[in-house]
XYZ file of C-alpha atoms in Angstrom:
569
model
C 17.002 81.279 -32.246
C 15.012 79.046 -34.605
C 16.850 80.502 -37.592
C 20.158 79.675 -35.918
C 19.136 76.045 -35.448
C 18.094 75.745 -39.099
C 21.415 77.208 -40.200
C 23.341 74.813 -37.982
C 21.368 71.855 -39.374
C 22.271 72.902 -42.905
C 26.028 73.065 -42.215
C 26.175 70.203 -39.674
C 24.039 67.332 -40.917
C 25.570 64.938 -38.379
C 23.491 66.257 -35.482
C 21.550 63.701 -33.344
C 18.279 63.985 -35.306
C 19.996 63.006 -38.548
C 21.968 60.204 -36.900
C 18.745 58.758 -35.522
C 17.150 58.909 -38.969
C 20.157 57.127 -40.449
C 19.947 54.425 -37.753
C 16.248 53.901 -38.474
C 17.051 53.586 -42.164
C 19.761 51.034 -41.509
C 17.434 48.993 -39.292
C 14.755 49.008 -41.962
C 17.298 47.973 -44.592
C 18.530 45.177 -42.301
C 14.996 43.963 -41.664
C 14.296 43.923 -45.397
C 17.408 41.809 -45.969
C 16.441 39.416 -43.154
C 12.928 39.178 -44.527
C 14.147 38.394 -48.022
C 16.557 35.762 -46.734
C 13.812 34.198 -44.611
C 11.496 34.248 -47.630
C 14.135 32.563 -49.779
C 14.808 29.909 -47.122
C 11.101 29.283 -46.691
C 10.494 28.935 -50.426
C 13.421 26.523 -50.828
C 12.124 24.433 -47.935
C 8.620 24.470 -49.414
C 9.862 23.183 -52.751
C 12.044 20.582 -51.051
C 9.074 19.409 -48.988
C 6.901 19.196 -52.093
C 9.251 17.419 -54.513
C 12.508 16.588 -52.705
C 13.938 13.066 -52.698
C 14.225 10.924 -49.591
C 17.575 9.368 -50.584
C 20.887 11.185 -50.636
C 21.835 9.745 -54.029
C 18.673 11.307 -55.492
C 19.655 14.815 -54.437
C 20.367 16.258 -57.893
C 19.155 19.515 -59.527
C 17.074 17.657 -62.132
C 15.179 15.837 -59.373
C 13.557 19.175 -58.449
C 12.246 19.882 -61.953
C 8.764 18.611 -61.149
C 5.224 19.935 -60.937
C 3.671 19.140 -57.543
C -0.103 18.789 -57.478
C -0.017 20.078 -53.895
C 1.315 23.456 -55.118
C -1.533 23.761 -57.617
C -4.063 22.973 -54.884
C -2.474 25.489 -52.513
C -2.581 28.216 -55.163
C -6.210 27.386 -55.901
C -7.026 27.558 -52.202
C -5.430 31.009 -51.966
C -7.750 32.215 -54.745
C -10.945 30.660 -53.405
C -10.689 30.995 -49.621
C -11.526 34.214 -47.744
C -8.320 36.121 -46.855
C -8.411 35.439 -43.117
C -9.224 31.744 -43.546
C -6.585 31.519 -46.267
C -3.910 32.954 -43.993
C -4.704 30.490 -41.205
C -4.790 27.576 -43.640
C -1.474 28.652 -45.196
C 0.173 28.832 -41.772
C -1.063 25.361 -40.804
C -0.075 23.838 -44.137
C 3.300 25.604 -43.871
C 4.013 23.908 -40.564
C 3.017 20.541 -42.045
C 5.314 21.068 -45.034
C 8.154 22.152 -42.746
C 7.762 18.915 -40.803
C 7.718 16.923 -44.060
C 10.922 18.650 -45.174
C 12.607 17.709 -41.901
C 11.360 14.132 -42.289
C 12.865 13.975 -45.788
C 16.255 14.983 -44.407
C 15.937 12.461 -41.585
C 15.016 9.782 -44.121
C 18.207 10.547 -46.059
C 20.398 10.405 -42.976
C 18.720 7.303 -41.556
C 18.951 5.426 -44.845
C 22.667 6.166 -45.104
C 23.179 4.962 -41.532
C 20.811 2.020 -41.070
C 19.398 1.327 -44.544
C 15.763 2.275 -43.921
C 13.562 5.330 -43.652
C 13.229 7.316 -40.446
C 10.594 6.082 -37.995
C 9.686 8.845 -35.535
C 7.925 6.474 -33.160
C 11.059 4.367 -32.592
C 14.057 6.421 -33.725
C 13.791 9.406 -31.402
C 15.548 7.422 -28.677
C 18.662 6.920 -30.808
C 19.705 10.590 -30.821
C 22.196 10.260 -27.962
C 23.764 7.159 -29.541
C 24.064 8.946 -32.887
C 25.763 11.921 -31.255
C 28.135 9.511 -29.491
C 29.153 7.859 -32.752
C 29.524 11.271 -34.384
C 31.768 12.341 -31.498
C 34.075 9.426 -32.209
C 34.192 10.399 -35.882
C 34.704 14.174 -35.754
C 35.332 14.943 -32.079
C 32.981 15.750 -29.202
C 33.008 19.544 -29.658
C 32.293 19.299 -33.374
C 29.590 16.680 -32.767
C 27.825 18.869 -30.185
C 28.107 21.834 -32.530
C 26.659 19.760 -35.385
C 23.758 18.580 -33.209
C 23.066 22.135 -32.031
C 23.276 23.388 -35.610
C 20.810 20.742 -36.765
C 18.387 21.672 -33.982
C 18.742 25.362 -34.837
C 18.157 24.671 -38.528
C 14.997 22.750 -37.674
C 13.690 25.729 -35.693
C 14.454 28.087 -38.595
C 12.649 25.770 -40.997
C 9.599 25.556 -38.732
C 9.436 29.374 -38.505
C 10.327 30.421 -42.044
C 8.232 27.901 -43.963
C 4.728 28.850 -42.743
C 5.661 32.550 -42.831
C 6.771 32.231 -46.454
C 3.664 30.304 -47.465
C 1.414 32.983 -45.930
C 3.258 35.649 -47.937
C 3.030 33.575 -51.108
C -0.742 33.208 -50.714
C -0.980 36.993 -50.329
C 0.960 37.393 -53.566
C -1.437 35.019 -55.326
C -4.403 37.064 -54.152
C -2.748 40.345 -55.207
C -2.367 38.978 -58.738
C -5.794 37.379 -58.766
C -6.539 38.267 -62.381
C -3.403 36.590 -63.714
C -3.535 33.626 -61.353
C -7.135 32.792 -62.364
C -5.815 31.410 -65.645
C -2.323 30.370 -64.442
C -3.601 27.963 -61.770
C -6.042 26.063 -64.042
C -3.339 25.916 -66.723
C -0.925 24.337 -64.244
C -3.650 21.865 -63.285
C -4.147 20.855 -66.906
C -0.367 20.575 -67.370
C -0.146 18.317 -64.319
C -2.902 16.026 -65.653
C -1.283 15.814 -69.098
C 2.137 15.087 -67.565
C 0.650 12.414 -65.306
C -1.251 10.691 -68.119
C 1.729 10.841 -70.489
C 4.141 9.674 -67.791
C 6.584 12.514 -68.512
C 9.953 12.037 -66.788
C 13.118 14.100 -66.703
C 14.813 11.804 -64.208
C 14.283 8.068 -64.687
C 11.527 6.605 -62.478
C 10.684 10.120 -61.256
C 7.520 11.511 -62.926
C 7.259 15.257 -63.487
C 3.684 15.175 -62.192
C 4.340 14.856 -58.481
C 2.246 13.979 -55.452
C 5.354 13.340 -53.379
C 4.410 15.442 -50.345
C 0.943 13.938 -50.045
C 2.439 10.484 -50.473
C 4.998 11.119 -47.745
C 2.334 12.409 -45.355
C 0.147 9.391 -46.076
C 3.080 7.026 -45.598
C 3.986 8.566 -42.246
C 0.431 8.237 -40.922
C 0.120 4.710 -42.318
C 3.473 3.767 -40.824
C 2.389 4.976 -37.413
C -0.814 2.942 -37.591
C 1.023 -0.119 -38.931
C 3.554 0.219 -36.123
C 0.798 0.062 -33.512
C -0.714 -3.024 -35.154
C 2.705 -4.618 -35.551
C 3.502 -4.125 -31.892
C 0.292 -5.861 -30.878
C 1.109 -8.820 -33.125
C 4.654 -8.940 -31.756
C 3.461 -9.041 -28.164
C 1.216 -12.008 -28.978
C 4.078 -13.839 -30.710
C 6.501 -13.088 -27.880
C 4.130 -14.689 -25.379
C 4.639 -18.072 -27.070
C 7.956 -19.758 -26.191
C 8.369 -23.495 -26.700
C 11.523 -23.560 -24.549
C 10.246 -21.497 -21.615
C 9.362 -24.487 -19.438
C 12.117 -26.854 -20.581
C 13.684 -28.502 -17.486
C 17.275 -27.542 -16.752
C 18.386 -31.131 -17.214
C 17.126 -31.123 -20.802
C 18.853 -27.923 -21.856
C 22.173 -27.883 -23.754
C 23.107 -31.456 -22.897
C 25.367 -31.620 -25.962
C 27.579 -28.852 -24.561
C 27.988 -29.993 -20.961
C 31.488 -29.261 -19.684
C 32.237 -26.794 -22.508
C 33.138 -23.133 -22.281
C 30.829 -21.466 -24.808
C 31.596 -17.964 -26.086
C 29.238 -16.001 -28.347
C 31.346 -13.367 -30.089
C 29.743 -10.437 -31.904
C 32.185 -8.823 -34.331
C 30.996 -5.267 -34.825
C 29.861 -4.420 -38.396
C 31.040 -7.789 -39.741
C 28.705 -8.126 -42.731
C 28.477 -10.042 -45.990
C 30.186 -7.136 -47.744
C 33.361 -8.031 -45.831
C 33.611 -11.437 -47.484
C 31.961 -10.970 -50.883
C 31.726 -8.477 -53.710
C 33.856 -5.587 -52.457
C 37.305 -4.188 -53.154
C 38.492 -5.278 -49.715
C 36.802 -8.705 -49.489
C 39.763 -10.574 -51.085
C 41.968 -9.437 -48.191
C 39.351 -10.391 -45.611
C 38.817 -13.745 -47.316
C 42.553 -14.374 -47.216
C 42.540 -13.627 -43.480
C 39.639 -16.047 -42.987
C 41.349 -18.804 -44.959
C 44.575 -18.254 -43.032
C 42.575 -18.355 -39.798
C 40.972 -21.649 -40.832
C 44.426 -23.154 -41.354
C 45.692 -21.812 -38.027
C 42.683 -23.208 -36.190
C 43.112 -26.596 -37.869
C 46.735 -26.659 -36.684
C 45.426 -26.098 -33.152
C 42.916 -28.944 -33.543
C 39.827 -26.788 -34.102
C 37.323 -26.985 -36.942
C 34.704 -24.504 -38.102
C 31.448 -24.344 -40.042
C 30.003 -21.128 -41.464
C 26.854 -19.666 -43.009
C 24.942 -16.377 -42.973
C 22.314 -14.881 -40.711
C 20.015 -12.052 -41.768
C 20.349 -9.361 -39.126
C 17.390 -7.398 -37.806
C 19.349 -4.153 -38.104
C 21.775 -2.471 -40.472
C 24.661 -0.075 -39.963
C 24.142 0.300 -36.213
C 21.784 -0.186 -33.240
C 23.624 -3.404 -32.453
C 21.583 -4.295 -29.385
C 18.621 -5.162 -31.615
C 20.673 -7.915 -33.286
C 21.920 -9.195 -29.927
C 18.366 -9.434 -28.629
C 17.156 -11.155 -31.818
C 19.820 -13.852 -31.593
C 19.363 -14.406 -27.880
C 15.569 -14.307 -27.663
C 14.537 -16.028 -30.881
C 12.342 -13.033 -31.739
C 12.687 -10.534 -34.589
C 13.747 -7.353 -32.753
C 14.044 -4.662 -35.412
C 13.105 -1.523 -33.477
C 13.435 -0.007 -30.039
C 9.785 -0.530 -29.101
C 10.125 -4.273 -29.628
C 13.404 -4.273 -27.752
C 11.918 -2.474 -24.755
C 9.025 -4.928 -24.762
C 11.095 -8.094 -24.867
C 13.710 -7.048 -22.295
C 10.888 -6.360 -19.851
C 9.538 -9.893 -20.300
C 10.514 -13.345 -19.037
C 11.479 -14.586 -22.512
C 14.153 -17.311 -22.349
C 17.445 -16.099 -23.804
C 20.408 -18.222 -24.799
C 22.370 -16.876 -21.830
C 19.378 -17.558 -19.585
C 19.216 -21.133 -20.872
C 22.914 -21.644 -20.134
C 22.478 -20.217 -16.642
C 19.488 -22.468 -15.965
C 21.533 -25.464 -17.142
C 24.377 -24.720 -14.703
C 26.844 -22.495 -16.594
C 28.417 -19.381 -15.122
C 27.238 -16.610 -17.445
C 29.177 -13.420 -18.148
C 29.120 -10.576 -20.651
C 32.109 -8.541 -21.760
C 30.995 -5.375 -23.498
C 33.935 -2.953 -23.551
C 31.890 -0.033 -24.908
C 28.995 -0.463 -22.465
C 30.138 1.628 -19.524
C 26.702 2.598 -18.206
C 24.298 0.914 -15.817
C 22.696 -2.016 -17.632
C 19.953 -3.599 -15.504
C 18.749 -5.791 -18.385
C 22.079 -7.596 -18.294
C 20.947 -9.295 -15.094
C 17.150 -9.132 -15.268
C 16.719 -10.272 -18.879
C 19.975 -11.862 -20.038
C 20.697 -13.322 -16.577
C 24.457 -12.728 -16.575
C 26.290 -13.484 -13.343
C 29.012 -10.945 -14.154
C 29.027 -7.825 -16.309
C 32.440 -6.765 -17.584
C 33.303 -3.547 -19.398
C 36.352 -1.373 -19.976
C 36.246 -0.128 -16.381
C 36.657 -3.483 -14.651
C 38.904 -5.622 -16.878
C 42.188 -4.002 -15.903
C 42.765 -1.996 -19.067
C 45.019 1.062 -18.697
C 45.784 1.699 -22.359
C 44.443 4.331 -24.792
C 41.128 4.504 -26.595
C 40.967 3.880 -30.318
C 38.187 6.292 -31.287
C 34.900 4.483 -30.500
C 36.682 1.390 -29.182
C 37.788 1.895 -25.570
C 39.644 -1.443 -25.603
C 41.384 -3.238 -28.513
C 39.843 -6.590 -29.384
C 43.019 -8.499 -28.568
C 42.978 -7.210 -24.993
C 39.217 -7.839 -24.655
C 39.614 -11.518 -25.503
C 42.710 -11.871 -23.341
C 40.773 -10.346 -20.437
C 38.055 -12.971 -20.816
C 40.728 -15.662 -20.722
C 42.431 -14.178 -17.662
C 39.298 -13.329 -15.671
C 37.209 -16.438 -16.411
C 38.470 -19.194 -18.682
C 41.984 -19.629 -17.267
C 40.927 -19.990 -13.637
C 41.805 -23.481 -12.369
C 38.749 -25.632 -11.700
C 36.329 -23.014 -12.968
C 32.765 -24.087 -13.727
C 31.739 -24.105 -17.397
C 31.431 -20.525 -18.610
C 29.048 -19.067 -21.146
C 30.093 -15.588 -22.269
C 28.893 -13.012 -24.741
C 31.774 -10.851 -25.962
C 31.504 -7.771 -28.174
C 34.522 -6.938 -30.326
C 34.333 -3.218 -31.097
C 37.589 -2.442 -32.898
C 35.652 -2.803 -36.162
C 33.029 -0.259 -35.095
C 32.720 2.909 -37.177
C 34.671 5.214 -37.719
C 37.287 2.452 -38.332
C 40.194 4.674 -37.394
C 42.602 4.701 -35.753
C 43.137 0.941 -35.575
C 45.256 -1.040 -33.092
C 47.908 -3.522 -34.164
C 48.402 -7.049 -32.885
C 51.091 -7.316 -30.200
C 52.859 -10.224 -28.570
C 50.257 -11.781 -26.199
C 52.932 -12.037 -23.525
C 53.336 -8.240 -23.642
C 49.676 -7.280 -23.215
C 49.944 -6.546 -19.485
C 47.521 -3.774 -18.553
C 47.285 -2.502 -22.121
C 49.966 0.155 -21.834
C 51.708 -1.574 -24.732
C 49.125 0.144 -26.975
C 50.254 3.635 -25.891
C 51.073 5.784 -28.891
C 49.227 3.642 -31.432
C 46.171 5.936 -31.780
C 48.400 8.895 -32.597
C 50.308 6.851 -35.179
C 47.164 5.665 -36.951
C 44.857 7.443 -39.368
C 42.478 9.906 -37.751
C 38.703 9.843 -38.392
C 38.487 13.430 -39.612
C 41.011 12.807 -42.363
C 39.771 9.317 -43.204
C 36.133 10.265 -43.765
C 36.982 12.819 -46.437
C 37.572 9.933 -48.860
C 34.942 7.134 -49.172
C 37.516 4.785 -50.716
C 39.731 5.187 -47.664
C 36.738 4.570 -45.380
C 36.001 1.290 -47.141
C 39.632 0.210 -47.042
C 39.870 1.020 -43.319
C 36.711 -0.984 -42.652
C 38.246 -4.039 -44.314
C 41.425 -3.625 -42.284
C 39.412 -3.413 -39.058
C 37.675 -6.708 -39.833
C 41.024 -8.342 -40.604
C 42.329 -7.151 -37.230
C 39.302 -8.469 -35.323
C 39.517 -11.861 -37.028
C 43.246 -12.072 -36.363
C 42.665 -11.269 -32.689
C 39.972 -13.931 -32.492
C 42.112 -16.602 -34.138
C 45.022 -15.754 -31.861
C 42.727 -16.053 -28.829
C 41.654 -19.587 -29.816
C 45.249 -20.604 -30.557
C 46.609 -19.359 -27.244
C 43.715 -20.563 -25.087
C 44.877 -24.220 -25.243
C 41.311 -25.110 -24.228
C 39.979 -28.262 -25.891
C 36.596 -27.571 -24.292
C 36.233 -24.183 -25.984
C 33.246 -23.645 -28.289
C 32.625 -20.354 -30.088
C 29.743 -18.871 -32.032
C 31.186 -15.962 -34.003
C 28.964 -13.611 -35.990
C 28.506 -10.076 -37.175
C 25.819 -7.925 -35.632
C 24.986 -6.047 -38.835
C 26.351 -4.821 -42.133
C 28.379 -1.580 -42.078
C 26.749 1.690 -43.163
C 25.878 2.281 -46.801
C 29.116 4.178 -47.452
C 30.751 0.728 -47.209
C 27.938 -1.717 -47.987
C 26.217 0.238 -50.763
C 22.585 1.274 -51.093
C 21.310 -2.140 -52.207
C 23.117 -4.342 -49.685
C 21.406 -7.176 -47.858
C 21.242 -7.484 -44.075
C 23.276 -10.708 -44.088
C 26.169 -11.287 -41.688
C 28.589 -14.229 -41.488
C 28.166 -16.723 -38.647
C 30.605 -19.464 -37.637
C 30.674 -22.250 -35.055
C 34.189 -23.222 -33.900
C 34.992 -26.213 -31.690
C 37.765 -28.676 -30.877
C 35.458 -31.575 -30.019
C 34.181 -33.392 -33.159
C 31.025 -34.353 -31.272
C 30.100 -30.672 -30.946
C 30.473 -30.125 -34.681
C 28.627 -33.369 -35.389
C 25.540 -32.021 -33.660
C 25.144 -29.398 -36.419
C 26.081 -31.582 -39.384
C 22.467 -31.403 -40.561
C 22.557 -27.630 -40.831
C 24.311 -27.720 -44.186
C 26.845 -25.088 -43.179
C 30.136 -24.844 -45.055
C 33.503 -25.904 -43.651
C 35.930 -23.196 -42.509
C 35.647 -19.602 -41.343
C 34.604 -18.210 -44.722
C 31.029 -18.730 -45.952
C 30.739 -18.867 -49.722
C 28.094 -17.138 -51.867
C 25.835 -20.205 -51.757
C 26.092 -20.776 -47.992
C 22.751 -21.179 -46.148
C 21.035 -17.990 -44.972
C 18.834 -18.002 -41.866
C 17.043 -15.163 -40.164
C 18.871 -14.232 -37.003
C 15.844 -14.863 -34.798
C 15.706 -18.538 -35.872
C 19.145 -19.290 -34.449
C 18.107 -19.669 -30.799
C 15.623 -22.498 -31.389
C 17.895 -24.309 -33.855
C 20.822 -24.060 -31.434
C 18.859 -25.242 -28.402
C 17.386 -28.085 -30.456
C 20.758 -29.194 -31.866
C 22.393 -29.303 -28.451
C 19.399 -30.579 -26.509
C 18.648 -34.175 -25.552
C 16.799 -34.803 -28.825
C 18.948 -33.679 -31.708
C 16.996 -31.895 -34.420
C 18.224 -30.317 -37.675
């Protein structure tokens, strides 16, 4: 019987025993492939963590031709430490380097979006907002997939990097004889390169301590953030206008309807130094002429925004509170306080206060508790039945017309102070609405079909030149809508403060752009404009290159002083 089985095995190799052996072999081969891929990924992440740039424009092959001191130290540690201690140390250091690699990527992304490095202590809360903006650019499904992919990649990095470093330290120990002269030689080479200042890429020395520097910066930044928050809380407790009597507030604007208009992403780049600024400037000059024909005059300058590329609510809070709100921690602190805001000052002085934020369709308790608005309008309660335009749920022309219909055009209405956000110029700047006959606005159905006829975000963002051109067109549209609103309001008591909230992202503004945004005061009454004659602002809607520049947080006190009982420059 045994002989029969042997004979069968020789002529029928596909029996179960052989199939099982083949399956085991395939599994082992698959595991080897997975292990090699994981090792490759881990090594690439290690090198990126050690010498990688923190700016997207620095991501070139030559930027990685560097000698990191940290690698020399790690190799030396693998030679000197006992094997068990070395393995534990390698795993811990691997996790640290994985985190540093993730921070480098986040620095790149954050700089492109908001022109600064990533701050873990304040930026973690912006994830949902970032996914929302991404959804408007590439679609909700793709945005969720991208977010899930990023989270998955982070997990892979955190697993593969320490595993790879442990294996590398084992390899160093296995080749102890060779590495005993290689490691000191690399140390000498690093010292020589550092002393000689050897560079392959300009301003990027071959002798690198980049990873250690990044780790030190992150720890220092966390400590500085704690100290900064303490200083901010002390400064926020001092408010020279907190106890000003209602009768002494805004006396120079009594009887006026005052509208603060934030034009999304309206930055200095829109009016100066870009391929599209001549077209925007022409729209501003045409708007100045149209306003003059309607009896209105304007004065303009620049404000330095506390944010860049996004996170608009920080700029809003800076302007309103007179405090420099440049991160979420500061914002959360100030909106929980009794700090006097511009809208709060108007309310105390007898104005009806309203906000119209078409993109803010969530519960906003701070609108009443901190900003003290009597009415909160958004796209759900202004009677709009038209289509969305990517991020913008309501075209700017309809937003302004809704303010007129719901508040300013009511017979015998009390003076109104409103903050209005115009979001048609919000990224991704496509598709864009077109101006329509104001008499045809109705419930917004007149805009049906426009989004489908316009350029779509997915196609637009493949070409940076097209992105920049679309941004300029969006600003032209918003300014046209604003000018039309003033013309058709027929309200001689209308006063507007029009400003940008921040510069657009670096794809439009460039890597070295300032945080400056245009600001304009528009009024029909010469007495209103006379109150700010000492500011030195320039006539018209367009600020020139030499126009005054103020920090955004200084505006509140200057405004309240100019329009208070004692006029001050």
